[in-house]
C-alpha cells in the first residue's frame, strides 16, 4: 500500500511506550496498542498455566497405569487445559493481541472506535480469568471443557459454577472486542481505503468478529441454564425432570464450532500477510481469499451437528451436517492453494515469520483434511471421541493457530517493541516447535484409529509405545516454546533497534515509526492502491 | 483526549464533542449507532438460545405447555404489555426532546419511562411471588397438578428463565436511565448527550420487542 | 518393545466397510498433502531470493481456482456419499438379531441377554450372528465403543439408543466408554468375547466358561407380568379395560389425542414410566406410573416378553388370579409423579 504522506521519523520519546512509565498509565490506558500489550502479558501467563497442565497429562500418560496423579486430578487437569487454552488463550490470542495492536494501524485510524470499551474488555477478561483460576485453586472442575449435561448440571461435585461464571464473564470480553473491530473496520478506514484494499489480516479479523458477536451469546445462555439447573434445580437439561441433555449439546456446539473458526481465521490472516511479504508478491487471488474468510464465518454456523453423529440425532440430520461440513472445507482449501500459488515466482526469503507461515501451511493442510475424516459419517462413528479427534484439532489449534500466532508476534515484534529479535535463535526454535509438534500429535492419529478414547487416565498396555512417543514430542515442543519466551524478553533490552519498516513490507502499519506514537499517524494517510504492492523483479 | 481539531472543520450546528479517534461528529454518530445495533444483535442471539429451547420443548410436549399456560395471569400479562408499549412511546418522546435540545422535557419523559418500567417490574414480581406461593416455581418445591401432562414443569422453567432474563434487562435499563437523568440534570447542553439518549432508546425498544414475543408465546397459547 | 499395533483388528461385518472409506480418505489426503508439501518446498527452493529463475508471469485468471477445486470437490463428494451409505446401513437395524440390553452406569456396563442372563463388563457373543444392542443409561451420558467392530453409540439416560453389528472373528476385544462420564471414566472398560457357535452354546448351557461373571437367574418377563399384575387390566377379562398386550408389538396404534404411535421399545418403556403421555384411543387414562418400582433391567424383560409373541396365554391363565381388590386399579401404590 503506498501512502501519499509518509510520516516523518519521530524521536523515540514520542512512542506509545514512552509517553509515561507509571503502572497507572498502563492500567488506565485507552490506547489500543497498550491494551494489546496488556493482553499479550495476560494470555502468555495463562498459556504457561494451561501448558503446565498439558505437561502433567503427558507425563501421566507415559505408562498405562495411574502413577503420577489420581483419576480425579487427571480429569481436572484436562479440563483446566481445555478451558484455559480455548477461552483464555486461543480465542483472545491473535484478535486481542495482534488485532488490537494492528487494526487501527492497518486502516490508518488513531484508535479503535470505542477505546474505553476496549479497556473494559481487558478488565472483563481478567475478571473472568480470576474466577476461573479461583475455581481451579479451590479444587478445580472435572467436566471437560465441553460441560456436557447431565454430568455437569447434576452429577459433578466440582466447581462447575465458578468456572462457568468465569467463562460467562470472559464471553463479554469477546463480544466487546468483536463489536469494536466490526465498527472500527466499517467506519474508520482512512480515505481511499476501500474494502478491497484492506489487508487480508483485517478481512480475517472482520470475519472473526462476526462470529465473536453472534456465537458468544449462545454460549452465555447455555452456561446460564446450567447455572439455573445447579443452583435452583430447574430441569432444563435433566432427563429426570423432563429435560433433554442433547439440547445442551446443540446449544454448546452452535457456539463452539464457530469458535473453532474464531481460533483459526486470524491465523490465516497472519499467514497471508507474512507470505506476501517474504515472497515479495501480492497474495494470489486476493478477493477470493478475502471472501473465503466470510464464507467460513457463515458456513461455520451451520455445521455444529457434526459433533453429534453418535449422540442419537437423526440419520438424516447427520447426512445434512456431514455434507455442510464437507462444504466448509472448500474455502479453507482455497486459502491453502492460494498461499502456495503466492510462492510461485516470488523472491522468497526465510525469516522466522516465514518459517512459521510455511509450517502453518503444511500442518493446517493435515489438520483440515483429517477434518474430512471426521466429517465422513461412517468413519466418524469409529473415531469420534478418540485421540484421532484430539490430534485433528491440535493440528488446527496448535499446528495452525499457535504457529501463526508465534509467526505474527515475530513479524510485528519490531513494530510493537522497537527492537529486533535474534534471528538465529528464532529460526532454531521455529524448527524445534515444528518437529516437537509433529512428534507429539502425529502418533495420536494412530492411537485414535486404534481406538484409544480421549480423556482416558489409564489405558490398555498396547497403546503405550505411541503414548511415549507423544510425550517425548511434547517435551521438545515445551522447550521450543520456552526459547521465544526467553529471547524475546532478552531482545527488549539487548535487541538491535528496529527501523520503521525492517521487512520492507507494504501496509500502513509500517509507515509509522517503530514503535508507533500514541495517535499512530501524524496525518491521516491517504490510500491510493491495494495491499501487497510488491515489486517482484527487484 | 478530546477533539484533535477535526470536528471544527465539519459544519455542524450541534456542539457535540468528538472523541480523539474520530474525524468528525458524523463518523462518531455512525460508529455509535452501528455499535448499538451490533450489541442488539448479540442480545437477540442471547435470547435466541432460550427461544430455541422453548420451540423444542413446545413441539415435543404441546399438551403440557397448553395446560401450564392457563396458570399464568392473563390480566396481569396484558397490563404489563400495555405498560411496556406506553414506555416505548415515552422513550421515543424523550429521544425526540433530546435531539431538539429540550432539557426539561427529556428528563421528564425519561422519568415517566422509568416509572412505567418500575410498574412492569412490580407486577412481574407480584406474579413471581404468586407462582412461588402456588408451588409453580420450578425447582425442588414445584408441585404439578395430579393430572398434568408431560412438559408442564418445562413450561415454567422456560417461563421463569425467559421472563427473568427479560426482567434483568429491564432492571439494567432502569439503572442506566437514572444515571442518564442525573447526567442530564447536571448538564446545560442536552444536545451533547442526545447520542447517548438515542442509543439508549434503541436498547429500550429492543427490550420491549422481546416482550412482544414473550407475551403471546407464554400467555396466549391456544387462548381463543 | 516394538511389537505394538498400528492398526486395529477388524472383527465385524462393518469394520471392513469403514476401513475401506478410511483408506480412500487416507489416499485422498496423502495425495493432497504430498502435493502441497512438494509445491511449498519446490517453490521455496526454486524461487528463493536471488535465484536466476524467470519471474515473468501472465496475470492468472480466477478460473484457475475452479480447475483444481472442482475435481477435488467431486472426489470429496463421492467419499461423503459412500460414508453416508455405510452410516445409513449402520443405523438401519436388521430384521432379526440377537437382542442384548445394555445398562450403563458410573462406571460399569451391565449386559442382559434375551433369556435374562446378565453379565457385568463382559459380553459373550456368538460369531456370525447379527447382534442388536438396546442401550440406556442410569445416570449420565456414556458411549459404548468397540473399536474392533468400528461401532459406537452414545448411551443416554431415559432414552433407548440402538446399534448393531455382526461379529466375524472369534476373539476377545476391547469395549470402551467413549463419552466422558466422570471420575473413573477410563476404568469403564469391558471385554467383548466372541465365541464359536459351539462354545457359545456351551456357555449358554453351563456357566463354566463365564467363571467369575455374574450370571443371574432372574425373574423372566412372564414372572414380571405376574409380579406387577399387568394382566389384571391388560387382558380382555381384566377388571379395568386396557389394551391387550398380545401381538401388539410393532403395530401402529391410535392414540387419544388423534395421533398414532408404533409399539416399540421406546413406547413400551414410556408407557410403563409415563403412562399418561400416550394413551391408546378408547381407553381411560387410569394406569399408574411404575417409576421407582421397576428397574431398567425389568423393563427390558417386559419389552422382550411383549416383543416375542405377545403375552403367553398359558402363563396368563395359569397364573394366580389377583385377589387383592385394590391391586386391580393399581391406584394405591401409585408412584410419585416426577
Tab-separated table of C-alpha atoms in Angstrom, chain A residues 168-371:
chain	number	residue	atom	x	y	z
A	168	UNK	CA	-19.564	-16.399	31.039
A	169	UNK	CA	-17.809	-13.180	32.071
A	170	UNK	CA	-14.982	-13.688	29.592
A	171	UNK	CA	-17.598	-14.049	26.873
A	172	UNK	CA	-18.409	-10.364	27.289
A	173	UNK	CA	-14.795	-9.500	26.662
A	174	UNK	CA	-15.006	-11.412	23.354
A	175	UNK	CA	-18.205	-9.596	22.448
A	176	UNK	CA	-16.714	-6.178	23.273
A	177	UNK	CA	-13.638	-6.893	21.173
A	178	UNK	CA	-15.624	-8.216	18.219
A	179	UNK	CA	-18.066	-5.341	18.319
A	180	UNK	CA	-15.251	-2.822	18.462
A	181	UNK	CA	-13.470	-4.371	15.487
A	182	UNK	CA	-16.559	-4.509	13.290
A	183	UNK	CA	-17.479	-0.895	13.950
A	184	UNK	CA	-13.897	0.260	13.534
A	185	UNK	CA	-13.415	-1.525	10.222
A	186	UNK	CA	-16.734	-0.226	8.942
A	187	UNK	CA	-16.474	3.391	9.943
A	188	UNK	CA	-12.856	4.365	10.481
A	189	UNK	CA	-10.919	3.398	7.373
A	190	UNK	CA	-8.535	6.041	6.067
A	191	UNK	CA	-9.569	7.983	2.962
A	192	UNK	CA	-9.190	5.828	-0.121
A	193	UNK	CA	-9.018	2.590	1.845
A	194	UNK	CA	-11.839	0.744	0.118
A	195	UNK	CA	-12.929	-2.692	1.274
A	196	UNK	CA	-10.893	-4.462	-1.374
A	197	UNK	CA	-7.797	-2.521	-0.417
A	198	UNK	CA	-7.880	-3.871	3.135
A	199	UNK	CA	-5.077	-6.210	4.147
A	200	UNK	CA	-6.200	-9.845	4.436
A	201	UNK	CA	-5.383	-9.746	8.149
A	202	UNK	CA	-8.132	-7.156	8.567
A	203	UNK	CA	-10.512	-9.235	6.469
A	204	UNK	CA	-9.866	-12.297	8.584
A	205	UNK	CA	-10.443	-10.379	11.806
A	206	UNK	CA	-13.616	-8.903	10.393
A	207	UNK	CA	-14.937	-12.421	9.791
A	208	UNK	CA	-13.703	-13.480	13.231
A	209	UNK	CA	-15.507	-10.585	14.861
A	210	UNK	CA	-18.769	-11.514	13.199
A	211	UNK	CA	-18.510	-14.942	14.790
A	212	UNK	CA	-17.485	-13.473	18.144
A	213	UNK	CA	-20.549	-11.277	18.417
A	214	UNK	CA	-23.038	-13.801	17.052
A	215	UNK	CA	-21.870	-17.036	18.680
A	216	UNK	CA	-20.679	-15.984	22.130
A	217	UNK	CA	-24.157	-15.021	23.449
A	218	UNK	CA	-25.390	-18.552	22.755
A	219	UNK	CA	-22.604	-19.969	24.908
A	220	UNK	CA	-23.561	-17.495	27.619
A	221	UNK	CA	-27.165	-18.637	27.656
A	222	UNK	CA	-26.338	-22.353	27.590
A	223	UNK	CA	-23.996	-21.922	30.563
A	224	UNK	CA	-26.611	-19.739	32.236
A	225	UNK	CA	-29.138	-22.560	32.010
A	226	UNK	CA	-26.641	-24.957	33.604
A	227	UNK	CA	-26.358	-22.429	36.406
A	228	UNK	CA	-30.147	-22.329	36.873
A	229	UNK	CA	-30.176	-26.107	36.994
A	230	UNK	CA	-27.374	-26.405	39.528
A	231	UNK	CA	-28.426	-23.518	41.743
A	232	UNK	CA	-32.211	-23.650	41.701
A	233	UNK	CA	-32.971	-27.149	40.486
A	234	UNK	CA	-34.556	-26.040	37.215
A	235	UNK	CA	-34.787	-29.042	34.939
A	236	UNK	CA	-33.921	-27.809	31.500
A	237	UNK	CA	-31.291	-30.435	30.686
A	238	UNK	CA	-32.015	-33.084	33.302
A	239	UNK	CA	-33.973	-36.034	31.896
A	240	UNK	CA	-35.260	-36.898	35.363
A	241	UNK	CA	-37.129	-33.596	35.324
A	242	UNK	CA	-38.315	-33.880	31.747
A	243	UNK	CA	-35.377	-32.040	30.219
A	244	UNK	CA	-33.254	-33.050	27.266
A	245	UNK	CA	-29.489	-33.351	27.702
A	246	UNK	CA	-28.999	-33.118	23.947
A	247	UNK	CA	-30.368	-29.566	23.921
A	248	UNK	CA	-27.203	-28.545	25.707
A	249	UNK	CA	-25.044	-30.223	23.081
A	250	UNK	CA	-26.876	-28.398	20.307
A	251	UNK	CA	-26.558	-25.019	22.002
A	252	UNK	CA	-22.977	-25.631	23.065
A	253	UNK	CA	-21.767	-26.654	19.620
A	254	UNK	CA	-23.720	-23.873	17.969
A	255	UNK	CA	-21.219	-21.692	19.786
A	256	UNK	CA	-18.209	-23.933	19.963
A	257	UNK	CA	-17.950	-24.979	16.369
A	258	UNK	CA	-17.892	-21.384	15.131
A	259	UNK	CA	-15.470	-20.772	17.999
A	260	UNK	CA	-13.048	-23.094	16.227
A	261	UNK	CA	-13.095	-20.619	13.361
A	262	UNK	CA	-12.600	-17.762	15.819
A	263	UNK	CA	-9.401	-19.560	16.670
A	264	UNK	CA	-8.131	-20.280	13.155
A	265	UNK	CA	-9.306	-17.396	10.934
A	266	UNK	CA	-6.989	-14.793	12.493
A	267	UNK	CA	-4.095	-17.200	12.000
A	268	UNK	CA	-4.954	-17.386	8.332
A	269	UNK	CA	-4.825	-13.599	8.228
A	270	UNK	CA	-1.328	-13.534	9.711
A	271	UNK	CA	-0.115	-16.139	7.243
A	272	UNK	CA	-1.494	-14.158	4.306
A	273	UNK	CA	0.478	-11.099	5.439
A	274	UNK	CA	3.768	-12.895	6.066
A	275	UNK	CA	3.707	-14.999	2.902
A	276	UNK	CA	3.085	-11.941	0.761
A	277	UNK	CA	5.872	-10.021	2.467
A	278	UNK	CA	8.534	-12.718	2.304
A	279	UNK	CA	7.666	-13.760	-1.260
A	280	UNK	CA	7.618	-10.127	-2.344
A	281	UNK	CA	4.350	-10.790	-4.148
A	282	UNK	CA	0.700	-9.957	-3.828
A	283	UNK	CA	-1.380	-12.775	-2.363
A	284	UNK	CA	-2.685	-14.874	-5.233
A	285	UNK	CA	-6.446	-14.442	-5.688
A	286	UNK	CA	-6.760	-11.677	-3.064
A	287	UNK	CA	-10.522	-11.266	-3.403
A	288	UNK	CA	-11.160	-14.995	-3.269
A	289	UNK	CA	-9.071	-15.297	-0.109
A	290	UNK	CA	-10.882	-12.351	1.475
A	291	UNK	CA	-14.306	-13.748	0.618
A	292	UNK	CA	-13.369	-17.230	1.759
A	293	UNK	CA	-12.940	-15.813	5.279
A	294	UNK	CA	-16.525	-14.624	5.206
A	295	UNK	CA	-17.681	-17.926	3.696
A	296	UNK	CA	-16.016	-19.786	6.568
A	297	UNK	CA	-17.692	-17.480	9.078
A	298	UNK	CA	-21.139	-18.097	7.587
A	299	UNK	CA	-20.824	-21.843	6.910
A	300	UNK	CA	-19.217	-22.298	10.321
A	301	UNK	CA	-22.596	-21.608	11.900
A	302	UNK	CA	-24.256	-24.460	10.023
A	303	UNK	CA	-22.126	-27.460	10.895
A	304	UNK	CA	-22.449	-27.845	14.669
A	305	UNK	CA	-24.292	-31.163	14.319
A	306	UNK	CA	-21.157	-32.947	13.120
A	307	UNK	CA	-20.149	-33.173	16.759
A	308	UNK	CA	-23.214	-35.296	17.385
A	309	UNK	CA	-23.120	-38.122	14.827
A	310	UNK	CA	-23.189	-40.745	17.582
A	311	UNK	CA	-25.355	-38.834	20.031
A	312	UNK	CA	-28.564	-40.234	18.602
A	313	UNK	CA	-29.558	-37.346	16.353
A	314	UNK	CA	-31.475	-38.458	13.301
A	315	UNK	CA	-29.655	-40.168	10.469
A	316	UNK	CA	-30.882	-37.567	8.001
A	317	UNK	CA	-29.711	-34.670	10.160
A	318	UNK	CA	-26.363	-36.450	10.241
A	319	UNK	CA	-26.272	-36.574	6.449
A	320	UNK	CA	-27.004	-32.851	6.152
A	321	UNK	CA	-24.416	-31.843	8.728
A	322	UNK	CA	-21.873	-34.106	7.084
A	323	UNK	CA	-22.450	-32.526	3.682
A	324	UNK	CA	-22.230	-28.995	5.108
A	325	UNK	CA	-19.002	-29.954	6.836
A	326	UNK	CA	-17.543	-31.059	3.518
A	327	UNK	CA	-18.632	-27.710	2.050
A	328	UNK	CA	-16.906	-25.692	4.761
A	329	UNK	CA	-13.652	-27.350	3.722
A	330	UNK	CA	-13.771	-25.604	0.343
A	331	UNK	CA	-12.921	-22.069	1.479
A	332	UNK	CA	-10.115	-23.444	3.646
A	333	UNK	CA	-8.743	-25.425	0.712
A	334	UNK	CA	-8.906	-22.314	-1.461
A	335	UNK	CA	-6.792	-20.418	1.023
A	336	UNK	CA	-4.186	-23.165	1.213
A	337	UNK	CA	-3.819	-23.387	-2.536
A	338	UNK	CA	-3.662	-19.627	-2.914
A	339	UNK	CA	-0.882	-19.304	-0.353
A	340	UNK	CA	1.062	-21.971	-2.192
A	341	UNK	CA	0.425	-20.218	-5.502
A	342	UNK	CA	1.653	-16.958	-3.959
A	343	UNK	CA	5.096	-18.534	-3.559
A	344	UNK	CA	5.258	-19.210	-7.296
A	345	UNK	CA	7.778	-16.890	-8.953
A	346	UNK	CA	8.346	-14.933	-5.762
A	347	UNK	CA	11.602	-13.711	-4.266
A	348	UNK	CA	11.468	-15.879	-1.212
A	349	UNK	CA	13.447	-15.252	1.944
A	350	UNK	CA	13.258	-17.304	5.110
A	351	UNK	CA	12.979	-15.054	8.098
A	352	UNK	CA	11.373	-16.618	11.170
A	353	UNK	CA	7.813	-15.413	10.444
A	354	UNK	CA	8.066	-17.072	7.020
A	355	UNK	CA	9.231	-20.347	8.568
A	356	UNK	CA	6.198	-20.309	10.832
A	357	UNK	CA	3.944	-19.487	7.882
A	358	UNK	CA	5.294	-22.345	5.749
A	359	UNK	CA	4.944	-24.694	8.713
A	360	UNK	CA	1.393	-23.441	9.118
A	361	UNK	CA	0.505	-24.371	5.526
A	362	UNK	CA	1.661	-27.947	5.976
A	363	UNK	CA	0.136	-28.524	9.397
A	364	UNK	CA	-3.101	-26.756	8.594
A	365	UNK	CA	-3.455	-28.906	5.481
A	366	UNK	CA	-3.126	-32.050	7.584
A	367	UNK	CA	-5.448	-30.691	10.258
A	368	UNK	CA	-8.043	-29.616	7.733
A	369	UNK	CA	-8.014	-32.839	5.732
A	370	UNK	CA	-8.323	-35.006	8.825
A	371	UNK	CA	-11.380	-32.893	9.491
